[in-house]
Amino acid sequence: MEKRRGHRLMNQINVVPYIDVMLVLLVIFMITAPLINPGQIELPQVGKTSDPPVAPLEVSIHTDQSLWLRDRQKTTAERKVTRNELIQAIRQKQARNPQQAVVIAADKDVRYAAVLEVMDMLQQNQVKKVGLLAKPRSP
């Protein structure tokens, strides 16, 4: 009987040549990518935007149920107001800008009903943008 002197079959693939090819391709793409100019896009022209957003009015409700008003646009100090004065001030602002926002900042010890009363009062006077101001929690 003759012994076969054949070659042994390789059971693993040599991946080194594939890695070399991939590195060459990577270098080619890295060099050519910045040179490729995307198609020029002609953007449409737009007119001027409308008025910039207006800073909201801030209504503060203190623990003694007193109302304070601050105009953030004018950066004026808070002033104590009655409910009627508050309505008048907001109506004047709404006459100039119907989209004038109002934010309510209530002390954490103020009853929820007091905040709802102010929100209801604003809604009855056609204030469309009403928000609540809250202090973020510190971690």
A tleap script that builds the chain and sets N, CA, C and O, in Angstrom:
source leaprc.protein.ff14SB
mol = sequence {
  NMET GLU LYS ARG ARG GLY HIE ARG LEU MET
  ASN GLN ILE ASN VAL VAL PRO TYR ILE ASP
  VAL MET LEU VAL LEU LEU VAL ILE PHE MET
  ILE THR ALA PRO LEU ILE ASN PRO GLY GLN
  ILE GLU LEU PRO GLN VAL GLY LYS THR SER
  ASP PRO PRO VAL ALA PRO LEU GLU VAL SER
  ILE HIE THR ASP GLN SER LEU TRP LEU ARG
  ASP ARG GLN LYS THR THR ALA GLU ARG LYS
  VAL THR ARG ASN GLU LEU ILE GLN ALA ILE
  ARG GLN LYS GLN ALA ARG ASN PRO GLN GLN
  ALA VAL VAL ILE ALA ALA ASP LYS ASP VAL
  ARG TYR ALA ALA VAL LEU GLU VAL MET ASP
  MET LEU GLN GLN ASN GLN VAL LYS LYS VAL
  GLY LEU LEU ALA LYS PRO ARG SER CPRO
}
set mol.1.N position { 0.808 -1.172 0.000 }
set mol.1.CA position { 0.000 0.000 0.000 }
set mol.1.C position { 0.859 1.246 0.000 }
set mol.1.O position { 1.877 1.374 0.681 }
set mol.2.N position { 0.393 2.093 -0.770 }
set mol.2.CA position { 1.140 3.339 -0.866 }
set mol.2.C position { 0.579 4.376 0.088 }
set mol.2.O position { -0.629 4.513 0.276 }
set mol.3.N position { 1.490 5.075 0.662 }
set mol.3.CA position { 1.039 6.187 1.505 }
set mol.3.C position { 0.825 7.410 0.618 }
set mol.3.O position { 1.622 7.717 -0.268 }
set mol.4.N position { -0.219 8.053 0.877 }
set mol.4.CA position { -0.490 9.248 0.081 }
set mol.4.C position { 0.289 10.411 0.653 }
set mol.4.O position { 0.245 10.689 1.851 }
set mol.5.N position { 0.970 11.051 -0.193 }
set mol.5.CA position { 1.746 12.204 0.241 }
set mol.5.C position { 1.068 13.486 -0.242 }
set mol.5.O position { 1.735 14.355 -0.803 }
set mol.6.N position { -0.131 13.608 -0.054 }
set mol.6.CA position { -0.832 14.797 -0.513 }
set mol.6.C position { -0.712 15.953 0.478 }
set mol.6.O position { -0.226 15.813 1.601 }
set mol.7.N position { -1.155 17.033 0.022 }
set mol.7.CA position { -1.148 18.208 0.905 }
set mol.7.C position { -2.322 18.133 1.857 }
set mol.7.O position { -3.410 17.671 1.516 }
set mol.8.N position { -2.069 18.586 3.016 }
set mol.8.CA position { -3.161 18.661 3.979 }
set mol.8.C position { -4.080 19.824 3.646 }
set mol.8.O position { -3.613 20.892 3.251 }
set mol.9.N position { -5.337 19.630 3.797 }
set mol.9.CA position { -6.276 20.712 3.530 }
set mol.9.C position { -6.186 21.760 4.632 }
set mol.9.O position { -6.052 21.444 5.814 }
set mol.10.N position { -6.264 23.018 4.203 }
set mol.10.CA position { -6.251 24.100 5.195 }
set mol.10.C position { -7.659 24.258 5.737 }
set mol.10.O position { -8.620 24.336 4.971 }
set mol.11.N position { -7.779 24.304 7.013 }
set mol.11.CA position { -9.104 24.475 7.589 }
set mol.11.C position { -9.339 25.905 8.092 }
set mol.11.O position { -10.364 26.170 8.720 }
set mol.12.N position { -8.417 26.820 7.829 }
set mol.12.CA position { -8.568 28.218 8.213 }
set mol.12.C position { -8.299 29.091 7.001 }
set mol.12.O position { -7.492 28.758 6.134 }
set mol.13.N position { -8.990 30.205 6.965 }
set mol.13.CA position { -8.798 31.152 5.868 }
set mol.13.C position { -7.797 32.199 6.333 }
set mol.13.O position { -7.884 32.697 7.456 }
set mol.14.N position { -6.877 32.519 5.492 }
set mol.14.CA position { -5.894 33.547 5.804 }
set mol.14.C position { -6.530 34.909 5.516 }
set mol.14.O position { -6.780 35.237 4.357 }
set mol.15.N position { -6.792 35.697 6.547 }
set mol.15.CA position { -7.503 36.967 6.387 }
set mol.15.C position { -6.571 38.157 6.266 }
set mol.15.O position { -7.043 39.274 6.055 }
set mol.16.N position { -5.299 37.968 6.387 }
set mol.16.CA position { -4.346 39.080 6.318 }
set mol.16.C position { -4.434 39.808 4.984 }
set mol.16.O position { -4.434 41.039 4.990 }
set mol.17.N position { -4.508 39.127 3.835 }
set mol.17.CA position { -4.631 39.872 2.577 }
set mol.17.C position { -5.927 40.693 2.506 }
set mol.17.O position { -5.940 41.781 1.931 }
set mol.18.N position { -6.997 40.179 3.080 }
set mol.18.CA position { -8.258 40.935 3.083 }
set mol.18.C position { -8.135 42.194 3.933 }
set mol.18.O position { -8.660 43.247 3.571 }
set mol.19.N position { -7.451 42.084 5.046 }
set mol.19.CA position { -7.246 43.257 5.906 }
set mol.19.C position { -6.408 44.291 5.176 }
set mol.19.O position { -6.684 45.487 5.274 }
set mol.20.N position { -5.390 43.857 4.446 }
set mol.20.CA position { -4.562 44.789 3.681 }
set mol.20.C position { -5.395 45.531 2.638 }
set mol.20.O position { -5.260 46.744 2.476 }
set mol.21.N position { -6.243 44.807 1.943 }
set mol.21.CA position { -7.098 45.435 0.931 }
set mol.21.C position { -8.045 46.435 1.586 }
set mol.21.O position { -8.257 47.526 1.055 }
set mol.22.N position { -8.610 46.077 2.722 }
set mol.22.CA position { -9.545 46.979 3.407 }
set mol.22.C position { -8.842 48.248 3.878 }
set mol.22.O position { -9.416 49.333 3.784 }
set mol.23.N position { -7.634 48.140 4.374 }
set mol.23.CA position { -6.897 49.328 4.809 }
set mol.23.C position { -6.577 50.241 3.629 }
set mol.23.O position { -6.644 51.463 3.759 }
set mol.24.N position { -6.232 49.664 2.489 }
set mol.24.CA position { -5.974 50.475 1.298 }
set mol.24.C position { -7.252 51.189 0.871 }
set mol.24.O position { -7.224 52.376 0.546 }
set mol.25.N position { -8.366 50.471 0.871 }
set mol.25.CA position { -9.643 51.106 0.518 }
set mol.25.C position { -10.009 52.206 1.507 }
set mol.25.O position { -10.520 53.251 1.105 }
set mol.26.N position { -9.757 51.989 2.776 }
set mol.26.CA position { -10.040 52.998 3.792 }
set mol.26.C position { -9.244 54.265 3.526 }
set mol.26.O position { -9.792 55.365 3.601 }
set mol.27.N position { -7.962 54.127 3.217 }
set mol.27.CA position { -7.122 55.291 2.918 }
set mol.27.C position { -7.645 56.005 1.680 }
set mol.27.O position { -7.707 57.234 1.659 }
set mol.28.N position { -8.017 55.264 0.660 }
set mol.28.CA position { -8.535 55.885 -0.567 }
set mol.28.C position { -9.808 56.667 -0.271 }
set mol.28.O position { -9.955 57.800 -0.729 }
set mol.29.N position { -10.728 56.081 0.486 }
set mol.29.CA position { -11.973 56.786 0.807 }
set mol.29.C position { -11.723 58.000 1.691 }
set mol.29.O position { -12.390 59.022 1.535 }
set mol.30.N position { -10.783 57.905 2.605 }
set mol.30.CA position { -10.488 59.047 3.476 }
set mol.30.C position { -9.902 60.206 2.682 }
set mol.30.O position { -10.136 61.367 3.018 }
set mol.31.N position { -9.152 59.910 1.646 }
set mol.31.CA position { -8.561 60.970 0.833 }
set mol.31.C position { -9.589 61.559 -0.121 }
set mol.31.O position { -9.621 62.773 -0.318 }
set mol.32.N position { -10.427 60.723 -0.714 }
set mol.32.CA position { -11.365 61.218 -1.727 }
set mol.32.C position { -12.649 61.806 -1.145 }
set mol.32.O position { -13.302 62.606 -1.816 }
set mol.33.N position { -13.027 61.444 0.059 }
set mol.33.CA position { -14.295 61.928 0.623 }
set mol.33.C position { -14.351 63.451 0.728 }
set mol.33.O position { -15.370 64.028 0.346 }
set mol.34.N position { -13.322 64.134 1.220 }
set mol.34.CA position { -13.416 65.599 1.282 }
set mol.34.C position { -13.440 66.262 -0.092 }
set mol.34.O position { -13.899 67.397 -0.222 }
set mol.35.N position { -12.958 65.573 -1.107 }
set mol.35.CA position { -12.913 66.158 -2.441 }
set mol.35.C position { -14.247 66.099 -3.163 }
set mol.35.O position { -14.455 66.813 -4.144 }
set mol.36.N position { -15.143 65.263 -2.692 }
set mol.36.CA position { -16.440 65.109 -3.348 }
set mol.36.C position { -17.334 66.273 -2.934 }
set mol.36.O position { -17.601 66.472 -1.749 }
set mol.37.N position { -17.789 67.034 -3.913 }
set mol.37.CA position { -18.690 68.152 -3.642 }
set mol.37.C position { -20.120 67.682 -3.822 }
set mol.37.O position { -20.482 67.172 -4.882 }
set mol.38.N position { -20.931 67.852 -2.794 }
set mol.38.CA position { -22.339 67.496 -2.993 }
set mol.38.C position { -22.973 68.491 -3.963 }
set mol.38.O position { -22.466 69.597 -4.148 }
set mol.39.N position { -24.056 68.100 -4.564 }
set mol.39.CA position { -24.742 68.981 -5.494 }
set mol.39.C position { -25.151 70.281 -4.814 }
set mol.39.O position { -25.574 70.285 -3.658 }
set mol.40.N position { -25.023 71.358 -5.531 }
set mol.40.CA position { -25.394 72.654 -4.980 }
set mol.40.C position { -26.912 72.749 -4.895 }
set mol.40.O position { -27.622 72.443 -5.853 }
set mol.41.N position { -27.390 73.172 -3.748 }
set mol.41.CA position { -28.820 73.289 -3.520 }
set mol.41.C position { -29.181 74.765 -3.519 }
set mol.41.O position { -28.563 75.566 -2.818 }
set mol.42.N position { -30.167 75.110 -4.295 }
set mol.42.CA position { -30.642 76.483 -4.303 }
set mol.42.C position { -31.799 76.583 -3.322 }
set mol.42.O position { -32.897 76.088 -3.576 }
set mol.43.N position { -31.534 77.227 -2.209 }
set mol.43.CA position { -32.553 77.366 -1.177 }
set mol.43.C position { -33.526 78.473 -1.545 }
set mol.43.O position { -33.128 79.472 -2.142 }
set mol.44.N position { -34.784 78.309 -1.199 }
set mol.44.CA position { -35.760 79.361 -1.503 }
set mol.44.C position { -35.530 80.582 -0.620 }
set mol.44.O position { -35.046 80.480 0.507 }
set mol.45.N position { -35.883 81.711 -1.155 }
set mol.45.CA position { -35.765 82.959 -0.411 }
set mol.45.C position { -37.015 83.157 0.435 }
set mol.45.O position { -38.125 82.849 0.001 }
set mol.46.N position { -36.831 83.662 1.622 }
set mol.46.CA position { -37.970 83.961 2.486 }
set mol.46.C position { -37.905 85.420 2.886 }
set mol.46.O position { -36.838 86.033 2.928 }
set mol.47.N position { -39.058 85.949 3.173 }
set mol.47.CA position { -39.124 87.326 3.624 }
set mol.47.C position { -38.681 87.436 5.071 }
set mol.47.O position { -38.333 86.444 5.712 }
set mol.48.N position { -38.701 88.633 5.559 }
set mol.48.CA position { -38.351 88.839 6.960 }
set mol.48.C position { -39.353 88.127 7.850 }
set mol.48.O position { -40.536 88.023 7.529 }
set mol.49.N position { -38.860 87.649 8.954 }
set mol.49.CA position { -39.772 87.030 9.911 }
set mol.49.C position { -40.577 88.116 10.601 }
set mol.49.O position { -40.189 89.284 10.626 }
set mol.50.N position { -41.683 87.714 11.149 }
set mol.50.CA position { -42.494 88.671 11.884 }
set mol.50.C position { -41.752 89.077 13.152 }
set mol.50.O position { -40.594 88.714 13.353 }
set mol.51.N position { -42.407 89.800 13.962 }
set mol.51.CA position { -41.777 90.310 15.174 }
set mol.51.C position { -41.156 89.182 15.985 }
set mol.51.O position { -41.693 88.076 16.039 }
set mol.52.N position { -40.025 89.469 16.613 }
set mol.52.CA position { -39.426 88.432 17.462 }
set mol.52.C position { -40.344 88.125 18.637 }
set mol.52.O position { -41.187 88.947 18.997 }
set mol.53.N position { -40.189 86.958 19.233 }
set mol.53.CA position { -41.068 86.614 20.349 }
set mol.53.C position { -40.937 87.617 21.489 }
set mol.53.O position { -39.852 88.115 21.790 }
set mol.54.N position { -42.054 87.888 22.098 }
set mol.54.CA position { -42.107 88.864 23.180 }
set mol.54.C position { -41.950 88.133 24.507 }
set mol.54.O position { -42.529 87.068 24.721 }
set mol.55.N position { -41.162 88.722 25.384 }
set mol.55.CA position { -40.987 88.123 26.712 }
set mol.55.C position { -42.331 88.137 27.441 }
set mol.55.O position { -43.083 89.105 27.334 }
set mol.56.N position { -42.632 87.080 28.173 }
set mol.56.CA position { -43.947 86.994 28.815 }
set mol.56.C position { -44.077 87.908 30.030 }
set mol.56.O position { -43.092 88.331 30.635 }
set mol.57.N position { -45.327 88.192 30.357 }
set mol.57.CA position { -45.624 88.869 31.618 }
set mol.57.C position { -45.597 87.816 32.715 }
set mol.57.O position { -46.057 86.692 32.512 }
set mol.58.N position { -45.066 88.169 33.858 }
set mol.58.CA position { -44.988 87.210 34.961 }
set mol.58.C position { -45.902 87.666 36.090 }
set mol.58.O position { -45.738 88.757 36.638 }
set mol.59.N position { -46.860 86.820 36.428 }
set mol.59.CA position { -47.759 87.074 37.548 }
set mol.59.C position { -47.304 86.181 38.695 }
set mol.59.O position { -47.317 84.955 38.581 }
set mol.60.N position { -46.901 86.799 39.797 }
set mol.60.CA position { -46.459 86.033 40.965 }
set mol.60.C position { -47.558 86.044 42.015 }
set mol.60.O position { -48.192 87.069 42.265 }
set mol.61.N position { -47.768 84.890 42.621 }
set mol.61.CA position { -48.733 84.779 43.714 }
set mol.61.C position { -47.934 84.425 44.964 }
set mol.61.O position { -47.332 83.355 45.055 }
set mol.62.N position { -47.941 85.344 45.922 }
set mol.62.CA position { -47.184 85.129 47.157 }
set mol.62.C position { -48.040 84.374 48.174 }
set mol.62.O position { -49.233 84.163 47.956 }
set mol.63.N position { -47.430 83.976 49.271 }
set mol.63.CA position { -48.140 83.164 50.272 }
set mol.63.C position { -49.316 83.901 50.893 }
set mol.63.O position { -50.262 83.267 51.360 }
set mol.64.N position { -49.273 85.235 50.908 }
set mol.64.CA position { -50.396 86.004 51.466 }
set mol.64.C position { -51.488 86.253 50.420 }
set mol.64.O position { -52.362 87.095 50.626 }
set mol.65.N position { -51.440 85.518 49.290 }
set mol.65.CA position { -52.411 85.599 48.194 }
set mol.65.C position { -52.322 86.917 47.421 }
set mol.65.O position { -53.206 87.213 46.617 }
set mol.66.N position { -51.278 87.710 47.647 }
set mol.66.CA position { -51.134 88.965 46.907 }
set mol.66.C position { -50.582 88.669 45.514 }
set mol.66.O position { -49.817 87.726 45.315 }
set mol.67.N position { -50.991 89.498 44.560 }
set mol.67.CA position { -50.567 89.347 43.172 }
set mol.67.C position { -49.500 90.386 42.854 }
set mol.67.O position { -49.622 91.552 43.227 }
set mol.68.N position { -48.472 89.959 42.172 }
set mol.68.CA position { -47.384 90.828 41.761 }
set mol.68.C position { -47.199 90.652 40.263 }
set mol.68.O position { -47.309 89.540 39.745 }
set mol.69.N position { -46.918 91.748 39.567 }
set mol.69.CA position { -46.771 91.711 38.114 }
set mol.69.C position { -45.383 92.202 37.732 }
set mol.69.O position { -44.901 93.211 38.247 }
set mol.70.N position { -44.750 91.473 36.823 }
set mol.70.CA position { -43.443 91.892 36.313 }
set mol.70.C position { -43.448 91.718 34.804 }
set mol.70.O position { -43.816 90.665 34.284 }
set mol.71.N position { -43.031 92.773 34.108 }
set mol.71.CA position { -42.917 92.725 32.652 }
set mol.71.C position { -41.484 92.334 32.321 }
set mol.71.O position { -40.564 93.137 32.482 }
set mol.72.N position { -41.296 91.126 31.867 }
set mol.72.CA position { -39.940 90.636 31.586 }
set mol.72.C position { -39.312 91.329 30.384 }
set mol.72.O position { -38.089 91.370 30.257 }
set mol.73.N position { -40.138 91.867 29.512 }
set mol.73.CA position { -39.602 92.553 28.339 }
set mol.73.C position { -38.908 93.844 28.751 }
set mol.73.O position { -37.854 94.187 28.216 }
set mol.74.N position { -39.492 94.547 29.687 }
set mol.74.CA position { -38.907 95.805 30.155 }
set mol.74.C position { -37.938 95.585 31.305 }
set mol.74.O position { -37.272 96.521 31.746 }
set mol.75.N position { -37.859 94.376 31.782 }
set mol.75.CA position { -37.020 94.007 32.931 }
set mol.75.C position { -37.224 94.969 34.106 }
set mol.75.O position { -36.273 95.382 34.770 }
set mol.76.N position { -38.471 95.305 34.334 }
set mol.76.CA position { -38.789 96.163 35.471 }
set mol.76.C position { -38.988 95.303 36.708 }
set mol.76.O position { -39.185 94.091 36.625 }
set mol.77.N position { -38.932 95.962 37.850 }
set mol.77.CA position { -39.128 95.242 39.108 }
set mol.77.C position { -40.601 94.857 39.255 }
set mol.77.O position { -41.483 95.451 38.633 }
set mol.78.N position { -40.838 93.861 40.083 }
set mol.78.CA position { -42.216 93.442 40.346 }
set mol.78.C position { -42.958 94.566 41.055 }
set mol.78.O position { -42.387 95.309 41.854 }
set mol.79.N position { -44.228 94.668 40.745 }
set mol.79.CA position { -45.059 95.629 41.481 }
set mol.79.C position { -46.327 94.921 41.918 }
set mol.79.O position { -46.887 94.092 41.201 }
set mol.80.N position { -46.758 95.274 43.114 }
set mol.80.CA position { -47.955 94.658 43.670 }
set mol.80.C position { -49.172 95.245 42.967 }
set mol.80.O position { -49.269 96.459 42.787 }
set mol.81.N position { -50.100 94.375 42.570 }
set mol.81.CA position { -51.291 94.820 41.847 }
set mol.81.C position { -52.521 94.134 42.426 }
set mol.81.O position { -52.450 93.055 43.014 }
set mol.82.N position { -53.643 94.805 42.236 }
set mol.82.CA position { -54.919 94.176 42.579 }
set mol.82.C position { -55.368 93.361 41.368 }
set mol.82.O position { -54.737 93.406 40.311 }
set mol.83.N position { -56.448 92.627 41.527 }
set mol.83.CA position { -56.944 91.824 40.403 }
set mol.83.C position { -57.372 92.718 39.237 }
set mol.83.O position { -57.114 92.393 38.078 }
set mol.84.N position { -58.025 93.839 39.541 }
set mol.84.CA position { -58.457 94.755 38.480 }
set mol.84.C position { -57.262 95.389 37.772 }
set mol.84.O position { -57.261 95.515 36.547 }
set mol.85.N position { -56.243 95.789 38.538 }
set mol.85.CA position { -55.045 96.368 37.924 }
set mol.85.C position { -54.331 95.337 37.046 }
set mol.85.O position { -53.794 95.668 35.989 }
set mol.86.N position { -54.336 94.096 37.500 }
set mol.86.CA position { -53.714 93.027 36.718 }
set mol.86.C position { -54.428 92.866 35.382 }
set mol.86.O position { -53.789 92.766 34.334 }
set mol.87.N position { -55.756 92.840 35.427 }
set mol.87.CA position { -56.538 92.698 34.192 }
set mol.87.C position { -56.280 93.877 33.260 }
set mol.87.O position { -56.105 93.688 32.056 }
set mol.88.N position { -56.254 95.093 33.805 }
set mol.88.CA position { -56.017 96.282 32.974 }
set mol.88.C position { -54.636 96.228 32.315 }
set mol.88.O position { -54.503 96.524 31.128 }
set mol.89.N position { -53.615 95.853 33.080 }
set mol.89.CA position { -52.257 95.788 32.528 }
set mol.89.C position { -52.165 94.728 31.434 }
set mol.89.O position { -51.520 94.940 30.408 }
set mol.90.N position { -52.806 93.604 31.657 }
set mol.90.CA position { -52.757 92.536 30.655 }
set mol.90.C position { -53.547 92.930 29.412 }
set mol.90.O position { -53.134 92.618 28.295 }
set mol.91.N position { -54.670 93.608 29.589 }
set mol.91.CA position { -55.449 94.072 28.428 }
set mol.91.C position { -54.637 95.056 27.589 }
set mol.91.O position { -54.676 95.007 26.359 }
set mol.92.N position { -53.899 95.953 28.257 }
set mol.92.CA position { -53.069 96.907 27.512 }
set mol.92.C position { -52.005 96.171 26.697 }
set mol.92.O position { -51.767 96.502 25.536 }
set mol.93.N position { -51.375 95.183 27.303 }
set mol.93.CA position { -50.353 94.411 26.590 }
set mol.93.C position { -50.976 93.605 25.452 }
set mol.93.O position { -50.404 93.512 24.365 }
set mol.94.N position { -52.151 93.021 25.704 }
set mol.94.CA position { -52.834 92.227 24.681 }
set mol.94.C position { -53.278 93.105 23.511 }
set mol.94.O position { -53.328 92.637 22.374 }
set mol.95.N position { -53.598 94.367 23.776 }
set mol.95.CA position { -54.005 95.267 22.699 }
set mol.95.C position { -52.836 95.504 21.742 }
set mol.95.O position { -53.035 95.602 20.531 }
set mol.96.N position { -51.620 95.596 22.282 }
set mol.96.CA position { -50.439 95.785 21.442 }
set mol.96.C position { -50.004 94.490 20.763 }
set mol.96.O position { -49.568 94.495 19.612 }
set mol.97.N position { -50.128 93.376 21.494 }
set mol.97.CA position { -49.692 92.083 20.959 }
set mol.97.C position { -50.656 91.001 21.443 }
set mol.97.O position { -50.584 90.587 22.600 }
set mol.98.N position { -51.559 90.538 20.572 }
set mol.98.CA position { -52.541 89.530 20.996 }
set mol.98.C position { -51.913 88.199 21.403 }
set mol.98.O position { -52.552 87.403 22.090 }
set mol.99.N position { -50.692 87.950 20.995 }
set mol.99.CA position { -50.012 86.700 21.341 }
set mol.99.C position { -49.151 86.829 22.598 }
set mol.99.O position { -48.317 85.966 22.874 }
set mol.100.N position { -49.351 87.896 23.349 }
set mol.100.CA position { -48.577 88.104 24.583 }
set mol.100.C position { -48.823 86.953 25.555 }
set mol.100.O position { -49.965 86.657 25.905 }
set mol.101.N position { -47.754 86.317 25.980 }
set mol.101.CA position { -47.874 85.196 26.913 }
set mol.101.C position { -47.835 85.705 28.349 }
set mol.101.O position { -47.248 86.745 28.648 }
set mol.102.N position { -48.474 84.946 29.221 }
set mol.102.CA position { -48.479 85.249 30.655 }
set mol.102.C position { -48.066 83.980 31.385 }
set mol.102.O position { -48.615 82.905 31.141 }
set mol.103.N position { -47.089 84.112 32.285 }
set mol.103.CA position { -46.692 82.961 33.095 }
set mol.103.C position { -47.034 83.245 34.550 }
set mol.103.O position { -46.915 84.374 35.029 }
set mol.104.N position { -47.456 82.208 35.232 }
set mol.104.CA position { -47.846 82.328 36.637 }
set mol.104.C position { -46.786 81.646 37.481 }
set mol.104.O position { -46.478 80.469 37.289 }
set mol.105.N position { -46.232 82.406 38.421 }
set mol.105.CA position { -45.235 81.860 39.346 }
set mol.105.C position { -45.828 81.942 40.743 }
set mol.105.O position { -45.955 83.028 41.310 }
set mol.106.N position { -46.185 80.809 41.287 }
set mol.106.CA position { -46.802 80.784 42.612 }
set mol.106.C position { -45.824 80.193 43.616 }
set mol.106.O position { -45.076 79.265 43.307 }
set mol.107.N position { -45.842 80.744 44.818 }
set mol.107.CA position { -45.044 80.194 45.907 }
set mol.107.C position { -45.504 78.767 46.177 }
set mol.107.O position { -46.676 78.443 45.988 }
set mol.108.N position { -44.585 77.918 46.619 }
set mol.108.CA position { -44.945 76.509 46.804 }
set mol.108.C position { -45.978 76.301 47.903 }
set mol.108.O position { -46.611 75.246 47.952 }
set mol.109.N position { -46.166 77.280 48.786 }
set mol.109.CA position { -47.148 77.146 49.859 }
set mol.109.C position { -48.506 77.747 49.502 }
set mol.109.O position { -49.423 77.728 50.323 }
set mol.110.N position { -48.643 78.276 48.292 }
set mol.110.CA position { -49.915 78.860 47.858 }
set mol.110.C position { -50.888 77.734 47.521 }
set mol.110.O position { -50.514 76.723 46.927 }
set mol.111.N position { -52.148 77.933 47.917 }
set mol.111.CA position { -53.179 76.942 47.595 }
set mol.111.C position { -53.338 76.821 46.078 }
set mol.111.O position { -53.224 77.804 45.345 }
set mol.112.N position { -53.596 75.627 45.640 }
set mol.112.CA position { -53.789 75.355 44.220 }
set mol.112.C position { -54.993 76.133 43.685 }
set mol.112.O position { -54.997 76.561 42.531 }
set mol.113.N position { -55.997 76.310 44.514 }
set mol.113.CA position { -57.204 77.036 44.100 }
set mol.113.C position { -56.876 78.479 43.726 }
set mol.113.O position { -57.495 79.034 42.817 }
set mol.114.N position { -55.915 79.092 44.411 }
set mol.114.CA position { -55.541 80.476 44.099 }
set mol.114.C position { -54.924 80.566 42.703 }
set mol.114.O position { -55.175 81.517 41.963 }
set mol.115.N position { -54.128 79.580 42.359 }
set mol.115.CA position { -53.530 79.554 41.020 }
set mol.115.C position { -54.622 79.363 39.972 }
set mol.115.O position { -54.605 80.015 38.928 }
set mol.116.N position { -55.564 78.475 40.245 }
set mol.116.CA position { -56.661 78.249 39.302 }
set mol.116.C position { -57.528 79.489 39.131 }
set mol.116.O position { -58.017 79.754 38.033 }
set mol.117.N position { -57.723 80.251 40.203 }
set mol.117.CA position { -58.508 81.488 40.097 }
set mol.117.C position { -57.834 82.464 39.145 }
set mol.117.O position { -58.498 83.085 38.315 }
set mol.118.N position { -56.516 82.601 39.262 }
set mol.118.CA position { -55.795 83.515 38.375 }
set mol.118.C position { -55.848 82.996 36.937 }
set mol.118.O position { -56.042 83.775 36.003 }
set mol.119.N position { -55.676 81.692 36.756 }
set mol.119.CA position { -55.761 81.128 35.407 }
set mol.119.C position { -57.148 81.342 34.805 }
set mol.119.O position { -57.269 81.660 33.622 }
set mol.120.N position { -58.189 81.169 35.610 }
set mol.120.CA position { -59.557 81.376 35.146 }
set mol.120.C position { -59.783 82.838 34.779 }
set mol.120.O position { -60.422 83.147 33.773 }
set mol.121.N position { -59.255 83.728 35.604 }
set mol.121.CA position { -59.392 85.157 35.341 }
set mol.121.C position { -58.711 85.515 34.012 }
set mol.121.O position { -59.247 86.305 33.236 }
set mol.122.N position { -57.541 84.939 33.751 }
set mol.122.CA position { -56.842 85.203 32.493 }
set mol.122.C position { -57.617 84.633 31.306 }
set mol.122.O position { -57.698 85.260 30.250 }
set mol.123.N position { -58.176 83.455 31.486 }
set mol.123.CA position { -58.937 82.828 30.408 }
set mol.123.C position { -60.188 83.641 30.078 }
set mol.123.O position { -60.547 83.781 28.909 }
set mol.124.N position { -60.845 84.173 31.098 }
set mol.124.CA position { -62.041 84.989 30.868 }
set mol.124.C position { -61.704 86.269 30.117 }
set mol.124.O position { -62.572 86.856 29.470 }
set mol.125.N position { -60.454 86.706 30.196 }
set mol.125.CA position { -60.029 87.921 29.499 }
set mol.125.C position { -59.279 87.605 28.204 }
set mol.125.O position { -58.469 88.403 27.732 }
set mol.126.N position { -59.558 86.444 27.645 }
set mol.126.CA position { -59.058 86.015 26.339 }
set mol.126.C position { -57.527 85.989 26.228 }
set mol.126.O position { -56.983 86.255 25.156 }
set mol.127.N position { -56.842 85.675 27.311 }
set mol.127.CA position { -55.400 85.463 27.233 }
set mol.127.C position { -55.200 84.044 26.711 }
set mol.127.O position { -55.611 83.075 27.349 }
set mol.128.N position { -54.562 83.930 25.538 }
set mol.128.CA position { -54.457 82.631 24.881 }
set mol.128.C position { -53.261 81.809 25.351 }
set mol.128.O position { -53.321 80.580 25.367 }
set mol.129.N position { -52.192 82.473 25.729 }
set mol.129.CA position { -50.980 81.755 26.139 }
set mol.129.C position { -50.737 81.964 27.629 }
set mol.129.O position { -50.287 83.025 28.059 }
set mol.130.N position { -51.041 80.942 28.395 }
set mol.130.CA position { -50.837 80.979 29.843 }
set mol.130.C position { -49.948 79.800 30.210 }
set mol.130.O position { -50.177 78.672 29.774 }
set mol.131.N position { -48.938 80.076 31.013 }
set mol.131.CA position { -48.038 79.004 31.432 }
set mol.131.C position { -47.782 79.079 32.921 }
set mol.131.O position { -48.090 80.075 33.575 }
set mol.132.N position { -47.214 78.011 33.444 }
set mol.132.CA position { -46.838 77.963 34.851 }
set mol.132.C position { -45.323 77.968 34.934 }
set mol.132.O position { -44.644 77.267 34.185 }
set mol.133.N position { -44.806 78.760 35.846 }
set mol.133.CA position { -43.368 78.871 36.034 }
set mol.133.C position { -42.980 78.038 37.237 }
set mol.133.O position { -43.584 78.154 38.303 }
set mol.134.N position { -41.977 77.201 37.069 }
set mol.134.CA position { -41.540 76.345 38.172 }
set mol.134.C position { -40.026 76.404 38.280 }
set mol.134.O position { -39.319 76.589 37.289 }
set mol.135.N position { -39.554 76.245 39.485 }
set mol.135.CA position { -38.115 76.206 39.714 }
set mol.135.C position { -37.655 74.764 39.521 }
set mol.135.O position { -38.239 73.849 40.103 }
set mol.136.N position { -36.610 74.546 38.707 }
set mol.136.CA position { -36.148 73.169 38.515 }
set mol.136.C position { -35.546 72.602 39.795 }
set mol.136.O position { -34.945 73.319 40.595 }
set mol.137.N position { -35.725 71.309 39.963 }
set mol.137.CA position { -35.169 70.651 41.144 }
set mol.137.C position { -33.659 70.571 41.021 }
set mol.137.O position { -33.118 70.295 39.951 }
set mol.138.N position { -33.000 70.813 42.121 }
set mol.138.CA position { -31.546 70.674 42.109 }
set mol.138.C position { -31.191 69.234 42.465 }
set mol.138.O position { -31.806 68.641 43.351 }
set mol.139.N position { -30.201 68.675 41.774 }
set mol.139.CA position { -29.871 67.265 42.017 }
set mol.139.C position { -29.254 67.012 43.365 }
set mol.139.O position { -28.930 65.870 43.692 }
savepdb mol mol.pdb
quit
